[in-house]
Amino acid sequence: MVFIYILFAAIIFYFVIRAAIRDGIIESKVKEEELSYNQKSDDLLQEIMGLESKVSKELDAEGKKQAKLIYDNSLMVYYSDKEAKEKFKGLREKKEALVSLKKDI
């Protein structure tokens, strides 16, 4: 009788461990995508910082204000509570705005 209880407990333990490992793998895949977008957003923010610095050196006072406003808005997007993918899209739009401002020079 004790053997049956031990066997039953081992089978239940097997399924619990199997489910936990499966959930862990699924969660790590989801976090991997989020971490990837976070890293891309970090790199994009660094590019925006560099572009803003270059553009503000080459423009007049009005252009500097626009570049600073775009940079400030990009910081607001970066520190917002949006999902990582949405942050990346927003930062990409801000970078394109800075690039277009630089082309207007």
PDB file of C-alpha atoms in Angstrom:
ATOM      1  CA  MET A   1       0.000   0.000   0.000  1.00  0.00           C
ATOM      2  CA  VAL A   2       2.822   2.405   0.834  1.00  0.00           C
ATOM      3  CA  PHE A   3       4.372   1.579  -2.534  1.00  0.00           C
ATOM      4  CA  ILE A   4       1.182   2.720  -4.307  1.00  0.00           C
ATOM      5  CA  TYR A   5       1.211   6.023  -2.406  1.00  0.00           C
ATOM      6  CA  ILE A   6       4.855   6.614  -3.306  1.00  0.00           C
ATOM      7  CA  LEU A   7       4.194   5.741  -6.941  1.00  0.00           C
ATOM      8  CA  PHE A   8       1.164   8.035  -7.031  1.00  0.00           C
ATOM      9  CA  ALA A   9       3.161  10.896  -5.462  1.00  0.00           C
ATOM     10  CA  ALA A  10       5.983  10.377  -7.971  1.00  0.00           C
ATOM     11  CA  ILE A  11       3.573  10.555 -10.905  1.00  0.00           C
ATOM     12  CA  ILE A  12       1.982  13.743  -9.582  1.00  0.00           C
ATOM     13  CA  PHE A  13       5.438  15.215  -8.921  1.00  0.00           C
ATOM     14  CA  TYR A  14       6.459  14.397 -12.511  1.00  0.00           C
ATOM     15  CA  PHE A  15       3.494  16.260 -13.988  1.00  0.00           C
ATOM     16  CA  VAL A  16       3.950  19.249 -11.681  1.00  0.00           C
ATOM     17  CA  ILE A  17       7.630  19.566 -12.606  1.00  0.00           C
ATOM     18  CA  ARG A  18       6.825  19.108 -16.292  1.00  0.00           C
ATOM     19  CA  ALA A  19       4.229  21.892 -16.200  1.00  0.00           C
ATOM     20  CA  ALA A  20       6.573  24.205 -14.286  1.00  0.00           C
ATOM     21  CA  ILE A  21       9.385  23.701 -16.788  1.00  0.00           C
ATOM     22  CA  ARG A  22       7.023  24.255 -19.721  1.00  0.00           C
ATOM     23  CA  ASP A  23       5.705  27.483 -18.159  1.00  0.00           C
ATOM     24  CA  GLY A  24       9.250  28.646 -17.488  1.00  0.00           C
ATOM     25  CA  ILE A  25      10.280  28.082 -21.088  1.00  0.00           C
ATOM     26  CA  ILE A  26       7.229  29.935 -22.403  1.00  0.00           C
ATOM     27  CA  GLU A  27       7.840  32.843 -20.031  1.00  0.00           C
ATOM     28  CA  SER A  28      11.498  33.072 -21.013  1.00  0.00           C
ATOM     29  CA  LYS A  29      10.535  33.279 -24.708  1.00  0.00           C
ATOM     30  CA  VAL A  30       8.131  36.121 -23.967  1.00  0.00           C
ATOM     31  CA  LYS A  31      10.700  37.962 -21.855  1.00  0.00           C
ATOM     32  CA  GLU A  32      13.313  37.438 -24.569  1.00  0.00           C
ATOM     33  CA  GLU A  33      11.239  39.417 -27.067  1.00  0.00           C
ATOM     34  CA  GLU A  34      10.586  42.161 -24.525  1.00  0.00           C
ATOM     35  CA  LEU A  35      14.267  42.381 -23.623  1.00  0.00           C
ATOM     36  CA  SER A  36      15.144  42.544 -27.312  1.00  0.00           C
ATOM     37  CA  TYR A  37      12.842  45.525 -27.833  1.00  0.00           C
ATOM     38  CA  ASN A  38      14.180  47.179 -24.680  1.00  0.00           C
ATOM     39  CA  GLN A  39      17.742  46.858 -25.992  1.00  0.00           C
ATOM     40  CA  LYS A  40      16.700  48.251 -29.380  1.00  0.00           C
ATOM     41  CA  SER A  41      14.981  51.159 -27.635  1.00  0.00           C
ATOM     42  CA  ASP A  42      18.137  51.876 -25.623  1.00  0.00           C
ATOM     43  CA  ASP A  43      20.232  51.939 -28.776  1.00  0.00           C
ATOM     44  CA  LEU A  44      17.696  54.112 -30.566  1.00  0.00           C
ATOM     45  CA  LEU A  45      17.616  56.596 -27.690  1.00  0.00           C
ATOM     46  CA  GLN A  46      21.404  56.863 -27.882  1.00  0.00           C
ATOM     47  CA  GLU A  47      21.119  57.592 -31.620  1.00  0.00           C
ATOM     48  CA  ILE A  48      18.468  60.230 -30.936  1.00  0.00           C
ATOM     49  CA  MET A  49      20.743  61.860 -28.373  1.00  0.00           C
ATOM     50  CA  GLY A  50      23.574  62.003 -30.902  1.00  0.00           C
ATOM     51  CA  LEU A  51      21.337  63.323 -33.661  1.00  0.00           C
ATOM     52  CA  GLU A  52      19.884  66.000 -31.401  1.00  0.00           C
ATOM     53  CA  SER A  53      23.370  67.129 -30.471  1.00  0.00           C
ATOM     54  CA  LYS A  54      24.462  67.320 -34.120  1.00  0.00           C
ATOM     55  CA  VAL A  55      21.280  68.989 -35.308  1.00  0.00           C
ATOM     56  CA  SER A  56      21.255  71.592 -32.536  1.00  0.00           C
ATOM     57  CA  LYS A  57      24.804  72.627 -33.447  1.00  0.00           C
ATOM     58  CA  GLU A  58      23.856  73.188 -37.081  1.00  0.00           C
ATOM     59  CA  LEU A  59      20.482  74.928 -36.713  1.00  0.00           C
ATOM     60  CA  ASP A  60      19.221  78.338 -35.707  1.00  0.00           C
ATOM     61  CA  ALA A  61      17.327  79.023 -32.472  1.00  0.00           C
ATOM     62  CA  GLU A  62      13.966  77.800 -33.806  1.00  0.00           C
ATOM     63  CA  GLY A  63      15.502  74.578 -35.130  1.00  0.00           C
ATOM     64  CA  LYS A  64      17.254  74.012 -31.811  1.00  0.00           C
ATOM     65  CA  LYS A  65      13.933  74.355 -30.007  1.00  0.00           C
ATOM     66  CA  GLN A  66      12.327  71.835 -32.336  1.00  0.00           C
ATOM     67  CA  ALA A  67      15.212  69.396 -31.906  1.00  0.00           C
ATOM     68  CA  LYS A  68      15.067  69.785 -28.131  1.00  0.00           C
ATOM     69  CA  LEU A  69      11.291  69.256 -28.168  1.00  0.00           C
ATOM     70  CA  ILE A  70      11.650  66.075 -30.228  1.00  0.00           C
ATOM     71  CA  TYR A  71      14.363  64.865 -27.858  1.00  0.00           C
ATOM     72  CA  ASP A  72      12.233  65.615 -24.793  1.00  0.00           C
ATOM     73  CA  ASN A  73       9.270  63.819 -26.342  1.00  0.00           C
ATOM     74  CA  SER A  74      11.459  60.817 -27.084  1.00  0.00           C
ATOM     75  CA  LEU A  75      12.491  60.692 -23.424  1.00  0.00           C
ATOM     76  CA  MET A  76       8.834  60.798 -22.425  1.00  0.00           C
ATOM     77  CA  VAL A  77       8.131  57.876 -24.771  1.00  0.00           C
ATOM     78  CA  TYR A  78      11.133  55.953 -23.426  1.00  0.00           C
ATOM     79  CA  TYR A  79      10.100  56.344 -19.787  1.00  0.00           C
ATOM     80  CA  SER A  80       6.381  55.768 -20.384  1.00  0.00           C
ATOM     81  CA  ASP A  81       4.490  52.702 -19.196  1.00  0.00           C
ATOM     82  CA  LYS A  82       3.837  51.455 -22.722  1.00  0.00           C
ATOM     83  CA  GLU A  83       4.868  48.032 -23.918  1.00  0.00           C
ATOM     84  CA  ALA A  84       8.423  47.677 -25.219  1.00  0.00           C
ATOM     85  CA  LYS A  85       7.296  47.245 -28.825  1.00  0.00           C
ATOM     86  CA  GLU A  86       5.204  50.440 -28.702  1.00  0.00           C
ATOM     87  CA  LYS A  87       8.102  52.352 -27.153  1.00  0.00           C
ATOM     88  CA  PHE A  88      10.368  51.220 -29.970  1.00  0.00           C
ATOM     89  CA  LYS A  89       7.864  52.365 -32.606  1.00  0.00           C
ATOM     90  CA  GLY A  90       7.479  55.746 -30.907  1.00  0.00           C
ATOM     91  CA  LEU A  91      11.231  56.239 -30.656  1.00  0.00           C
ATOM     92  CA  ARG A  92      11.656  55.289 -34.300  1.00  0.00           C
ATOM     93  CA  GLU A  93       9.134  57.983 -35.255  1.00  0.00           C
ATOM     94  CA  LYS A  94      11.030  60.556 -33.185  1.00  0.00           C
ATOM     95  CA  LYS A  95      14.293  59.584 -34.860  1.00  0.00           C
ATOM     96  CA  GLU A  96      12.698  59.997 -38.282  1.00  0.00           C
ATOM     97  CA  ALA A  97      11.461  63.448 -37.219  1.00  0.00           C
ATOM     98  CA  LEU A  98      15.001  64.439 -36.212  1.00  0.00           C
ATOM     99  CA  VAL A  99      16.416  63.076 -39.458  1.00  0.00           C
ATOM    100  CA  SER A 100      13.878  65.070 -41.466  1.00  0.00           C
ATOM    101  CA  LEU A 101      14.751  68.155 -39.425  1.00  0.00           C
ATOM    102  CA  LYS A 102      18.417  67.562 -40.230  1.00  0.00           C
ATOM    103  CA  LYS A 103      17.620  67.231 -43.946  1.00  0.00           C
ATOM    104  CA  ASP A 104      15.936  70.637 -43.878  1.00  0.00           C
ATOM    105  CA  ILE A 105      19.282  72.259 -43.096  1.00  0.00           C
TER     106      ILE A 105
END
